[in-house]
Amino acid sequence: MEEPKTVFWLRPVNDEAIAIVRDDANRDRRRPDPENGSAHIFRIGTDQTAKIPSRLVTFGRLPFNSDILLRGNTYANTDQCYFDLHPTTGELLLHDISKNENTKLVDFGETQSSNQILRRPRQCVVQLESDWILNIGGAKFHLRPRKAGNDKTKAALAAERHAFLQQIPEEYRTFEGMQSGPSVATAKSYNLRKVHPKARKRGEEIQWAFRRSLGAGAQGQVDRVVDLHTGEHYARKVLQWRPLHEWNIFTESAFKEKLMKEIDLVETVDHDHIVPYFHHQGWQMGCAVEIFMPVYDGSLSSRIRQLRSARQYSATGAGDIGPPDPMRVLLGSMLPQILAALEYIHSRNIIHRDIKPANILFSRDHWAVTDFGISKMIDMSSPTATRTATPFYAAPEIYHGGEQTPMVDIYGLGVCILECLVSLEGVESREAHWLPRHRQFQQLMRQHAPHFECMLADTAAERPTARALRDAFFPVYPAFPASPVSPVPAGPAAHTRSRTRQATVTLRSVDASQHDHGTVVSVAMLPSVMDWTRSLAAVILPQGYTRPGSQDSQRDVTMQSILEQDAQHPEWDQSTQPDSVALSWTKWWAWTTTKARARA
C-alpha cells in the first residue's frame, strides 16, 4: 500500500463515500483495496495530473474543474474542497471552499474529536503522522497517510513533495494566475494564502504542532513548529517565568510585564536584518509565554563549526595557521548586514547588549540579529545599566560598571569577527578573568585582522560606530533612511565618513605567507575584506587611538596622518603598486565569488 509518490489514501467508510469511489468518472484515482480485494479506495499522489496544476486533488460537481466528481445536492455547486501542498514548507493542507462549510477533518477513532478546521479561511494542516476521518458533505472517508518509517523514507517523501511544487507552472503560483481559472471560490481561497501571516490579532492563538528542536539557551527552549491553520513553520521560543534578581523581578506578573516591554521594543523596529516577532501568546498567569519567529538555517556559531569541521584551529597552539577561505567569504557576507542592523537600532537609541555568534542567524546569504531579551532603550539620564550580557563577549565597561552605549555591541561584534578567524576554545571564559581575556582578544585581532582591532578598544570612545565601519569597509552597501532620532554620541570614529575614500579599495596579493613558530607557511587565500591595505584600515581608527601594547609609533596612525601623506604624494595610486588590484566592493565580491566557485 506504500506505493511511491503516494501522499495519502482515502478508504470509503459509509455508503455515500462508496458511491463516489465506484463512480466511473473517478476511475483514474481508484485502486483495489489491499485489505479487501472486492473493494476500492482512492490514491492521491504527487505523480497524478490534477485539473488545476497547483493542487493535488479537487472534489466538486464541475467535471472540467474537479478531479473527483461529486453527485447530488448535498455538495457545493462548484468546488467542495481540495488538497494542496504549502509552497515553502511542503505541509499538506485541506481547504473547505463549500458554501455550506460541510467539509470536516477529525481524529480517527475519536468519537468526540473536534473539527481541525477552526477559522477562516477554512483550511487546516493534515498531519501525516496520524490517521483521520474526512467528511465531505455526507460522505465519510478514512484518510490514511503514507507512513514514513525512518529518516530515509522521510527524506524521500520530502523530495517528492519538493519536486511536485517545482513543476507547478508559474502562472498558477500567483493570485492573478488563479483568477483565470473557472472557479471564483478557488481564486478567492488562494488570495488568502498569498500573504505570509506576519502578524495575528492579539488574543488569537496559534495552534501548532512540533516538528523538531532547534536548541535551548538561557532564555528558553526553541522548537520548530507548524501553524496548523496556515502550514507556515515558525521558530517557537518558550519562556517560563523565573525570578530575575538583576532586574528586581520576583513575581510572574512582574516577569511578564518586563517581557512584554522587550517584545514591544522588538516590534517597534522594522529592518531586514533584525529577526521579527510574528506572534506571541501565553500571557495568562500560570502559562509559559510563546514567541513565534521565522525559521533560519542556523546561527553564526553553527556555521563556524561547520566550516571548521575538516580542520582544527587553536587560539594559542601550533595549529593556528590563519582562517580558511570560506571564513573570509562568510565575513564579507555577514558583516555589512549585521552592521546595517546595528546602525539602525543604535540610531533609535537601542542597544542589544548580547551580540554573539549564537544571536546572529542566517538563511542562505541573509543574516539577521535576534534575541533582544536583554536589550534596553538607552536611558541618557542613567549612565549605568545592569550587567546582563554574555560575559565572554562583554565589553570592558560592563565589568567596570561604567556607561553602557552602543559601543558594547561593536565590541561584541568584534569578538564575533575574531571567532570567525581563529578558534577561541582555549581562551579563559570565566567572568573573573575578563581583563586577561580582553588583552588576549586584542592580541589575536592584531595578529589576524588589525583593521578591526579598534572594535576591541579599551574604552567606548575609542571604538568606531557601526556607520563608520560600514562606510569604511562596505561603502556600496545600501544605507537605511535617515532616522528622525538623533544617534547616540560616540567617539571621534563617528566622524570618519567624510574622510573615507569610497571610490575604490585595494586588495593585497592573492598569495600570502605567515610565520608559525619560525616556519614559513604558504597560505593560498582569496583576497577579502581582511586583505585591504592601510588606507581602508586607517579610516576607521579614531583620532589619537593607540593599539594596546604597541611600542611602534608608526602603527599609531590616524586619519589625519593619512590625509597628510596623501597631500604630500598626490600622484601615489595604489592600483599601480605591485601585487595589488584596485576594485570596487561590488566587483571584488563578484570576483571572489567566481574564484570560490572555480575552486569548488
Coordinates of C-alpha atoms in Angstrom, one line a residue:
M1 CA 0.0 0.0 0.0
E2 CA 3.1 2.2 0.4
E3 CA 3.2 3.0 -3.4
P4 CA 6.0 5.5 -4.3
K5 CA 4.8 9.2 -4.6
T6 CA 1.6 8.4 -2.7
V7 CA 0.7 11.2 -0.3
F8 CA -2.4 9.5 1.2
W9 CA -5.2 7.0 0.7
L10 CA -9.0 7.5 1.1
R11 CA -11.0 4.4 2.1
P12 CA -14.8 4.8 2.0
V13 CA -16.5 4.4 5.3
N14 CA -20.2 4.8 4.5
D15 CA -22.5 4.3 1.5
E16 CA -22.1 7.9 0.2
A17 CA -18.4 7.5 0.1
I18 CA -18.6 4.1 -1.5
A19 CA -20.8 5.5 -4.3
I20 CA -18.2 8.2 -5.0
V21 CA -15.4 5.6 -5.3
R22 CA -17.5 3.4 -7.6
D23 CA -18.4 6.3 -9.9
D24 CA -16.8 5.5 -13.2
A25 CA -15.9 9.2 -13.7
N26 CA -13.4 8.8 -10.8
R27 CA -11.7 5.6 -12.0
D28 CA -8.3 7.4 -12.6
R29 CA -7.8 7.8 -8.9
R30 CA -9.3 4.4 -7.9
R31 CA -7.2 1.4 -6.7
P32 CA -8.1 -2.0 -5.4
D33 CA -8.2 -2.1 -1.6
P34 CA -5.3 -4.3 -0.4
E35 CA -7.2 -5.2 2.7
N36 CA -10.4 -6.1 0.8
G37 CA -9.9 -7.4 -2.7
S38 CA -13.6 -6.7 -3.6
A39 CA -13.5 -3.1 -2.6
H40 CA -11.7 0.0 -3.9
I41 CA -10.0 3.1 -2.4
F42 CA -8.7 6.4 -3.8
R43 CA -5.0 7.0 -4.1
I44 CA -3.8 10.7 -4.0
G45 CA -0.2 11.2 -5.1
T46 CA 2.3 13.7 -6.5
D47 CA 2.6 11.8 -9.8
Q48 CA -1.1 12.3 -10.7
T49 CA -2.2 15.1 -13.0
A50 CA -4.7 17.4 -11.5
K51 CA -7.0 19.7 -13.5
I52 CA -5.7 22.6 -11.5
P53 CA -1.9 22.1 -11.6
S54 CA -1.2 23.7 -8.2
R55 CA -3.4 21.2 -6.4
L56 CA -3.1 17.5 -5.5
V57 CA -6.8 16.8 -6.0
T58 CA -10.1 18.8 -6.1
F59 CA -13.5 17.4 -5.1
G60 CA -16.6 19.0 -6.7
R61 CA -19.6 18.9 -9.0
L62 CA -17.9 20.6 -12.0
P63 CA -16.5 17.9 -14.4
F64 CA -14.0 20.4 -16.0
N65 CA -12.7 21.5 -12.7
S66 CA -12.9 18.5 -10.3
D67 CA -10.6 15.5 -10.2
I68 CA -13.0 13.5 -8.1
L69 CA -16.6 14.2 -9.1
L70 CA -19.4 14.5 -6.5
R71 CA -23.0 13.9 -7.5
G72 CA -26.0 15.0 -5.5
N73 CA -27.5 18.1 -3.9
T74 CA -25.6 17.7 -0.7
Y75 CA -22.4 19.1 -2.2
A76 CA -21.5 22.6 -3.3
N77 CA -22.4 23.6 -6.8
T78 CA -18.8 24.5 -7.7
D79 CA -15.8 23.2 -5.7
Q80 CA -16.4 21.4 -2.5
C81 CA -12.8 21.1 -1.2
Y82 CA -9.2 20.4 -2.3
F83 CA -5.8 19.4 -1.0
D84 CA -2.5 21.0 -1.9
L85 CA 1.0 21.4 -0.5
H86 CA 2.2 24.6 1.2
P87 CA 4.6 26.2 -1.3
T88 CA 7.5 26.6 1.0
T89 CA 7.1 24.1 3.9
G90 CA 5.5 21.3 1.9
E91 CA 2.8 20.7 4.5
L92 CA -0.4 19.0 3.3
L93 CA -3.3 21.4 3.5
L94 CA -7.1 20.7 3.3
H95 CA -9.2 23.7 2.1
D96 CA -13.0 23.7 2.6
I97 CA -14.5 26.1 -0.1
S98 CA -18.0 24.8 0.1
K99 CA -20.9 27.2 0.6
N100 CA -22.3 25.1 3.4
E101 CA -18.9 24.7 5.0
N102 CA -19.6 21.0 5.5
T103 CA -16.0 19.6 4.9
K104 CA -14.5 18.4 8.2
L105 CA -11.3 16.7 9.3
V106 CA -11.5 14.9 12.7
D107 CA -9.2 12.4 14.6
F108 CA -9.6 8.8 13.5
G109 CA -11.2 6.7 16.2
E110 CA -12.1 9.7 18.4
T111 CA -15.9 10.0 18.5
Q112 CA -15.9 13.3 20.3
S113 CA -13.0 14.9 18.3
S114 CA -13.4 18.4 17.1
N115 CA -13.0 19.6 13.5
Q116 CA -9.4 20.6 12.7
I117 CA -10.7 23.5 10.5
L118 CA -11.1 26.2 13.2
R119 CA -11.1 29.6 11.5
R120 CA -11.4 31.4 8.2
P121 CA -10.1 30.9 5.6
R122 CA -11.4 27.4 6.2
Q123 CA -8.3 25.3 5.9
C124 CA -6.0 23.2 8.1
V125 CA -2.8 21.2 8.1
V126 CA -3.3 17.5 7.7
Q127 CA -0.6 16.0 9.9
L128 CA 0.7 12.9 8.1
E129 CA 1.8 11.2 11.3
S130 CA -1.9 10.3 12.1
D131 CA -4.9 8.8 10.5
W132 CA -8.0 11.0 10.1
I133 CA -11.7 10.9 9.2
L134 CA -12.6 13.2 6.3
N135 CA -16.2 14.2 6.0
I136 CA -17.2 15.7 2.6
G137 CA -20.8 16.6 2.9
G138 CA -22.5 13.3 3.8
A139 CA -19.6 11.1 2.6
K140 CA -17.1 9.8 5.2
F141 CA -13.6 8.6 4.3
H142 CA -10.7 7.1 6.3
L143 CA -7.7 9.3 5.4
R144 CA -4.6 7.2 5.8
P145 CA -1.3 9.0 5.1
R146 CA 1.7 7.2 3.6
K147 CA 3.8 6.3 6.5
A148 CA 7.5 7.4 6.9
G149 CA 9.1 4.7 9.0
N150 CA 12.7 6.1 9.1
D151 CA 14.7 9.2 8.2
K152 CA 15.5 7.8 4.8
T153 CA 11.8 7.5 4.0
K154 CA 11.1 10.9 5.4
A155 CA 13.7 12.4 3.1
A156 CA 12.3 10.6 0.1
L157 CA 8.8 11.9 0.9
A158 CA 10.1 15.5 1.3
A159 CA 11.9 15.2 -2.0
E160 CA 8.8 14.0 -3.8
R161 CA 6.8 17.0 -2.5
H162 CA 9.5 19.4 -3.4
A163 CA 9.6 18.0 -6.9
F164 CA 5.8 18.4 -7.2
L165 CA 6.0 22.1 -6.1
Q166 CA 8.8 22.8 -8.5
Q167 CA 6.8 21.6 -11.5
I168 CA 3.8 23.8 -10.9
P169 CA 3.5 26.3 -13.7
E170 CA 4.4 29.9 -12.7
E171 CA 1.0 31.2 -13.6
Y172 CA -0.6 29.0 -11.0
R173 CA 1.7 30.3 -8.2
T174 CA 0.1 33.7 -8.1
F175 CA -3.3 35.1 -7.3
E176 CA -3.5 36.7 -10.8
G177 CA -2.9 33.3 -12.4
M178 CA -5.6 31.7 -10.3
Q179 CA -8.1 34.3 -11.2
S180 CA -8.1 33.0 -14.8
G181 CA -9.4 29.7 -13.5
P182 CA -13.1 28.6 -13.8
S183 CA -14.0 28.9 -10.1
V184 CA -14.4 32.2 -8.3
A185 CA -14.3 30.4 -5.0
T186 CA -11.0 28.9 -5.9
A187 CA -9.4 32.2 -6.7
K188 CA -10.6 33.8 -3.5
S189 CA -9.2 31.0 -1.4
Y190 CA -5.7 31.3 -3.0
N191 CA -5.7 35.1 -2.4
L192 CA -5.8 34.4 1.3
R193 CA -2.7 32.3 1.1
K194 CA -0.6 34.7 -0.9
V195 CA 0.3 36.9 2.0
H196 CA 2.5 35.5 4.7
P197 CA 0.7 35.9 8.1
K198 CA 3.4 38.1 9.7
A199 CA 1.1 39.3 12.5
R200 CA -2.0 38.0 14.2
K201 CA -4.6 39.7 16.3
R202 CA -3.8 39.7 19.9
G203 CA -5.8 37.1 21.7
E204 CA -5.9 34.9 18.5
E205 CA -3.7 32.0 19.5
I206 CA -1.6 29.8 17.1
Q207 CA -2.5 26.1 17.2
W208 CA 0.8 24.4 16.5
A209 CA 2.4 21.0 16.1
F210 CA 6.0 20.2 17.0
R211 CA 8.5 19.4 14.2
R212 CA 11.9 19.4 15.8
S213 CA 14.0 21.0 18.4
L214 CA 16.2 23.9 17.4
G215 CA 18.1 24.3 20.6
A216 CA 17.9 25.8 24.1
G217 CA 19.6 28.7 25.8
A218 CA 19.5 30.8 29.0
Q219 CA 16.3 32.4 27.8
G220 CA 14.3 29.4 26.9
Q221 CA 13.7 26.4 24.6
V222 CA 13.4 26.9 20.9
D223 CA 11.5 24.5 18.6
R224 CA 10.5 24.3 15.0
V225 CA 6.7 24.1 14.8
V226 CA 4.0 24.2 12.2
D227 CA 1.0 26.5 12.3
L228 CA -1.9 24.1 12.0
H229 CA -4.0 26.7 10.2
T230 CA -1.7 28.1 7.6
G231 CA 1.1 25.5 7.2
E232 CA 3.8 28.1 8.0
H233 CA 6.8 27.0 10.0
Y234 CA 8.0 29.1 12.9
A235 CA 10.7 29.1 15.5
R236 CA 8.8 29.0 18.7
K237 CA 10.6 30.2 21.8
V238 CA 9.2 29.1 25.1
L239 CA 9.8 31.3 28.1
Q240 CA 9.0 30.0 31.6
W241 CA 8.8 32.7 34.3
R242 CA 11.7 32.8 36.7
P243 CA 13.0 35.4 39.2
L244 CA 15.4 37.9 37.6
H245 CA 17.3 39.3 40.6
E246 CA 19.4 41.7 38.4
W247 CA 16.1 43.4 37.5
N248 CA 14.5 43.1 40.9
I249 CA 11.8 40.8 39.4
F250 CA 10.4 38.3 41.8
T251 CA 6.8 37.6 40.6
E252 CA 5.3 36.1 37.5
S253 CA 3.3 39.3 36.8
A254 CA 6.5 41.4 37.0
F255 CA 8.3 39.0 34.8
K256 CA 5.7 39.1 32.1
E257 CA 5.4 42.9 32.3
K258 CA 9.2 43.1 31.7
L259 CA 9.0 40.6 28.9
M260 CA 6.1 42.4 27.2
K261 CA 8.2 45.6 27.2
E262 CA 11.0 43.7 25.5
I263 CA 8.6 42.3 22.9
D264 CA 7.1 45.7 22.3
L265 CA 10.7 47.0 21.8
V266 CA 11.4 44.5 19.0
E267 CA 8.0 45.2 17.4
T268 CA 8.9 48.9 17.1
V269 CA 11.9 48.1 14.8
D270 CA 11.5 47.1 11.2
H271 CA 14.6 46.1 9.5
D272 CA 15.6 43.3 7.0
H273 CA 18.4 42.2 9.3
I274 CA 16.6 42.1 12.6
V275 CA 14.6 38.9 13.3
P276 CA 10.9 39.9 13.7
Y277 CA 8.4 38.5 16.2
F278 CA 5.3 37.3 14.2
H279 CA 3.2 36.5 17.2
H280 CA 3.3 35.9 21.0
Q281 CA 0.8 34.2 23.4
G282 CA 0.6 32.7 26.8
W283 CA 0.2 35.9 28.9
Q284 CA -2.3 34.3 31.3
M285 CA -0.9 33.6 34.8
G286 CA 0.4 30.1 35.0
C287 CA 1.2 29.8 31.3
A288 CA 4.5 29.8 29.5
V289 CA 5.0 32.7 27.1
E290 CA 5.4 31.6 23.5
I291 CA 7.1 33.8 20.9
F292 CA 6.9 32.9 17.2
M293 CA 9.7 33.9 14.8
P294 CA 10.8 32.9 11.3
V295 CA 12.9 29.8 11.0
Y296 CA 16.5 30.3 9.8
D297 CA 19.1 27.8 8.6
G298 CA 21.3 28.3 11.6
S299 CA 23.4 30.7 13.6
L300 CA 26.9 32.1 13.0
S301 CA 28.0 29.8 15.8
S302 CA 26.8 26.7 14.0
R303 CA 28.2 28.0 10.7
I304 CA 31.6 28.4 12.2
R305 CA 31.5 24.9 13.5
Q306 CA 30.6 23.6 10.0
L307 CA 33.4 25.4 8.3
R308 CA 35.9 24.2 10.9
S309 CA 34.7 20.6 10.8
A310 CA 37.5 19.5 8.4
R311 CA 40.4 21.3 10.2
Q312 CA 41.1 22.5 13.7
Y313 CA 42.3 25.9 14.6
S314 CA 43.6 26.8 18.1
A315 CA 43.9 30.3 19.6
T316 CA 47.3 29.6 21.2
G317 CA 48.6 26.3 19.8
A318 CA 50.7 25.3 16.8
G319 CA 47.6 24.7 14.7
D320 CA 46.9 28.4 14.4
I321 CA 47.7 28.9 10.8
G322 CA 45.0 31.5 10.0
P323 CA 41.5 31.5 8.7
P324 CA 40.3 29.3 5.8
D325 CA 38.9 31.0 2.7
P326 CA 35.2 30.2 3.5
M327 CA 35.5 32.2 6.7
R328 CA 36.6 35.3 4.8
V329 CA 33.7 34.8 2.4
L330 CA 31.4 34.4 5.3
L331 CA 32.6 37.6 6.9
G332 CA 32.2 39.5 3.6
S333 CA 28.6 38.4 3.5
M334 CA 27.7 38.7 7.2
L335 CA 29.4 41.9 8.3
P336 CA 27.7 44.6 6.2
Q337 CA 24.3 43.1 7.0
I338 CA 24.8 43.0 10.8
L339 CA 26.5 46.4 10.8
A340 CA 23.4 47.8 9.0
A341 CA 21.2 46.3 11.7
L342 CA 23.3 47.8 14.5
E343 CA 23.3 51.1 12.7
Y344 CA 19.5 51.0 12.6
I345 CA 18.9 50.2 16.2
H346 CA 21.6 52.5 17.5
S347 CA 20.1 55.4 15.6
R348 CA 16.9 54.7 17.6
N349 CA 18.7 54.7 21.0
I350 CA 18.5 51.0 21.4
I351 CA 21.4 48.7 22.3
H352 CA 21.3 45.0 22.0
R353 CA 23.9 44.2 24.7
D354 CA 24.3 40.5 23.8
I355 CA 25.9 40.4 20.3
K356 CA 27.4 36.9 20.0
P357 CA 27.5 34.2 17.3
A358 CA 24.5 32.4 18.7
N359 CA 22.4 35.6 18.3
I360 CA 23.4 36.1 14.6
L361 CA 21.2 33.9 12.3
F362 CA 21.4 33.2 8.6
S363 CA 19.2 31.8 5.9
R364 CA 21.3 31.2 2.8
D365 CA 23.1 34.5 2.3
H366 CA 20.8 36.5 4.5
W367 CA 21.9 37.4 8.0
A368 CA 19.9 38.9 10.9
V369 CA 20.3 39.8 14.6
T370 CA 18.0 38.0 17.1
D371 CA 17.3 37.7 20.8
F372 CA 16.7 41.1 22.2
G373 CA 15.9 39.5 25.5
I374 CA 18.3 41.8 27.4
S375 CA 18.2 44.8 25.0
K376 CA 17.3 48.1 26.6
M377 CA 16.3 51.6 25.5
I378 CA 19.2 53.8 26.3
D379 CA 18.4 56.0 29.3
M380 CA 20.5 59.1 28.8
S381 CA 19.9 60.1 32.4
S382 CA 21.2 56.9 33.8
P383 CA 24.8 56.2 32.8
T384 CA 25.0 52.7 34.3
A385 CA 22.9 49.7 33.5
T386 CA 22.6 46.1 34.8
R387 CA 25.3 43.7 33.7
T388 CA 23.4 41.1 31.7
A389 CA 25.5 40.5 28.6
T390 CA 27.2 37.1 28.0
P391 CA 30.5 37.6 29.8
F392 CA 32.7 36.1 27.1
Y393 CA 31.6 38.8 24.6
A394 CA 31.1 41.7 27.1
A395 CA 33.0 45.0 26.7
P396 CA 35.3 46.2 29.5
E397 CA 32.9 49.0 30.6
I398 CA 30.4 46.3 31.5
Y399 CA 32.8 44.9 34.1
H400 CA 33.8 48.5 35.2
G401 CA 30.1 49.3 35.9
G402 CA 30.6 52.3 33.6
E403 CA 28.3 53.8 31.0
Q404 CA 26.8 51.4 28.5
T405 CA 26.5 52.8 25.0
P406 CA 26.0 51.2 21.5
M407 CA 29.8 50.6 21.6
V408 CA 29.2 47.5 23.7
D409 CA 27.6 46.0 20.6
I410 CA 30.6 47.0 18.5
Y411 CA 32.8 45.2 21.0
G412 CA 30.7 42.0 20.9
L413 CA 30.7 42.1 17.1
G414 CA 34.5 42.4 17.1
V415 CA 34.8 39.3 19.2
C416 CA 32.4 37.5 16.7
I417 CA 34.8 38.6 13.9
L418 CA 37.7 37.2 15.8
E419 CA 35.9 33.9 16.5
C420 CA 35.4 33.5 12.7
L421 CA 39.1 33.9 12.2
V422 CA 40.5 31.8 14.9
S423 CA 39.2 29.3 17.5
L424 CA 38.7 30.8 20.9
E425 CA 38.1 27.5 22.7
G426 CA 41.2 27.8 24.7
V427 CA 40.5 31.3 26.0
E428 CA 39.5 31.6 29.6
S429 CA 35.8 32.3 29.8
R430 CA 35.2 32.9 33.5
E431 CA 34.0 36.3 34.4
A432 CA 36.7 37.0 36.9
H433 CA 39.3 36.6 34.2
W434 CA 37.9 39.3 31.9
L435 CA 41.0 41.5 31.7
P436 CA 43.4 38.8 30.6
R437 CA 40.8 37.6 28.1
H438 CA 40.3 41.2 26.8
R439 CA 44.1 41.6 26.3
Q440 CA 44.3 38.2 24.5
F441 CA 41.4 39.2 22.2
Q442 CA 43.3 42.4 21.3
Q443 CA 46.5 40.5 20.6
L444 CA 44.7 37.9 18.4
M445 CA 42.9 40.6 16.5
R446 CA 46.2 42.5 16.0
Q447 CA 47.6 39.3 14.5
H448 CA 44.7 38.2 12.3
A449 CA 42.7 41.3 11.5
P450 CA 44.4 44.5 12.6
H451 CA 41.9 46.5 10.5
F452 CA 39.3 45.7 13.1
E453 CA 41.4 46.0 16.2
C454 CA 39.8 49.3 17.1
M455 CA 36.5 47.4 17.7
L456 CA 38.1 45.9 20.8
A457 CA 39.5 49.1 22.2
D458 CA 39.6 49.6 25.9
T459 CA 37.1 52.4 26.0
A460 CA 33.8 53.0 24.2
A461 CA 35.1 56.4 22.9
E462 CA 37.9 54.7 21.0
R463 CA 35.6 52.3 19.1
P464 CA 34.1 53.2 15.7
T465 CA 30.3 53.3 15.2
A466 CA 28.5 50.8 13.1
R467 CA 28.1 53.5 10.5
A468 CA 31.8 54.3 10.4
L469 CA 32.7 50.7 10.0
R470 CA 30.2 50.2 7.2
D471 CA 31.3 53.3 5.4
A472 CA 34.9 52.3 5.6
F473 CA 34.6 48.7 4.5
F474 CA 31.3 48.4 2.7
P475 CA 30.7 51.8 1.1
V476 CA 28.4 50.4 -1.6
Y477 CA 26.1 48.6 0.8
P478 CA 22.7 50.5 0.8
A479 CA 22.2 52.7 3.8
F480 CA 18.9 52.8 5.6
P481 CA 16.9 56.1 5.5
A482 CA 17.9 58.8 7.9
S483 CA 16.2 58.5 11.3
P484 CA 14.5 61.4 13.0
V485 CA 16.0 60.2 16.2
S486 CA 19.5 61.6 17.0
P487 CA 22.2 58.9 17.1
V488 CA 23.9 58.2 20.4
P489 CA 27.1 60.3 20.7
A490 CA 30.2 58.3 20.1
G491 CA 33.9 58.9 20.0
P492 CA 35.8 60.6 17.1
A493 CA 35.3 57.5 15.0
A494 CA 31.8 58.6 14.4
H495 CA 33.1 61.4 12.1
T496 CA 35.3 59.4 9.8
R497 CA 32.8 59.1 7.0
S498 CA 33.5 62.4 5.4
R499 CA 37.2 61.5 5.2
T500 CA 36.7 58.0 3.7
R501 CA 37.9 57.0 0.3
Q502 CA 34.8 55.4 -1.3
A503 CA 35.7 55.2 -4.9
T504 CA 38.0 52.1 -4.8
V505 CA 39.5 49.8 -2.4
T506 CA 42.8 48.0 -2.8
L507 CA 43.5 44.3 -2.1
R508 CA 46.7 42.6 -1.3
S509 CA 48.2 39.8 -3.3
V510 CA 46.2 36.6 -3.5
D511 CA 49.2 34.6 -2.2
A512 CA 50.3 35.3 1.4
S513 CA 52.9 33.8 3.8
Q514 CA 52.6 33.6 7.5
H515 CA 55.2 32.7 10.1
D516 CA 54.2 30.0 12.5
H517 CA 56.8 29.4 15.2
G518 CA 59.6 30.3 12.9
T519 CA 58.3 28.2 10.0
V520 CA 57.0 30.0 6.8
V521 CA 53.6 28.6 5.9
S522 CA 52.3 29.3 2.4
V523 CA 48.6 30.1 2.5
A524 CA 46.6 30.3 -0.7
M525 CA 43.7 32.6 0.0
L526 CA 41.1 34.6 -1.7
P527 CA 41.5 38.3 -1.1
S528 CA 38.9 39.6 1.1
V529 CA 37.7 42.5 3.3
M530 CA 40.5 41.4 5.7
D531 CA 43.1 42.0 3.0
W532 CA 42.5 45.7 2.3
T533 CA 45.6 47.9 2.6
R534 CA 46.3 50.6 5.1
S535 CA 44.1 53.4 3.6
L536 CA 40.9 51.5 4.4
A537 CA 42.3 50.1 7.6
A538 CA 43.2 53.5 8.9
V539 CA 40.0 55.4 8.2
I540 CA 38.1 53.7 11.0
L541 CA 40.7 54.3 13.6
P542 CA 39.6 57.1 16.0
Q543 CA 41.8 60.2 16.3
G544 CA 44.6 59.5 18.7
Y545 CA 43.8 55.8 19.0
T546 CA 46.7 53.7 20.3
R547 CA 46.8 50.0 20.0
P548 CA 47.2 48.4 23.4
G549 CA 50.7 47.1 24.0
S550 CA 52.1 48.7 20.8
Q551 CA 55.7 50.0 21.1
D552 CA 55.8 51.2 17.5
S553 CA 54.7 54.8 17.0
Q554 CA 54.4 54.1 13.3
R555 CA 51.4 51.9 14.0
D556 CA 49.6 54.6 15.9
V557 CA 48.4 56.1 12.6
T558 CA 45.3 58.4 12.5
M559 CA 43.1 59.5 9.7
Q560 CA 44.7 62.9 9.8
S561 CA 48.2 61.4 9.2
I562 CA 46.8 59.5 6.2
L563 CA 45.4 62.8 4.8
E564 CA 48.8 64.5 5.3
Q565 CA 50.6 61.7 3.5
D566 CA 48.1 61.8 0.6
A567 CA 48.7 65.6 0.3
Q568 CA 52.4 65.0 0.1
H569 CA 52.1 62.3 -2.5
P570 CA 49.0 63.2 -4.6
E571 CA 50.3 61.1 -7.6
W572 CA 50.5 57.9 -5.5
D573 CA 48.0 55.4 -6.7
Q574 CA 47.6 52.0 -5.0
S575 CA 46.2 50.5 -8.2
T576 CA 49.7 50.8 -9.8
Q577 CA 51.5 49.1 -6.9
P578 CA 52.8 45.5 -7.4
D579 CA 50.6 42.7 -6.2
S580 CA 47.6 45.0 -5.8
V581 CA 44.3 45.2 -7.5
A582 CA 42.0 48.2 -7.3
L583 CA 38.4 47.1 -7.3
S584 CA 35.1 48.4 -6.2
W585 CA 33.4 46.4 -3.4
T586 CA 30.8 45.1 -5.9
K587 CA 33.4 44.0 -8.5
W588 CA 35.6 42.5 -5.7
W589 CA 32.7 40.5 -4.3
A590 CA 31.8 39.1 -7.8
W591 CA 35.4 38.3 -8.3
T592 CA 35.8 36.4 -5.1
T593 CA 32.6 34.5 -5.6
T594 CA 33.7 33.4 -9.1
K595 CA 37.1 32.3 -7.7
A596 CA 35.4 30.4 -4.9
R597 CA 33.1 28.6 -7.3
A598 CA 36.0 27.8 -9.6
R599 CA 37.9 26.2 -6.7
A600 CA 34.9 24.2 -5.7

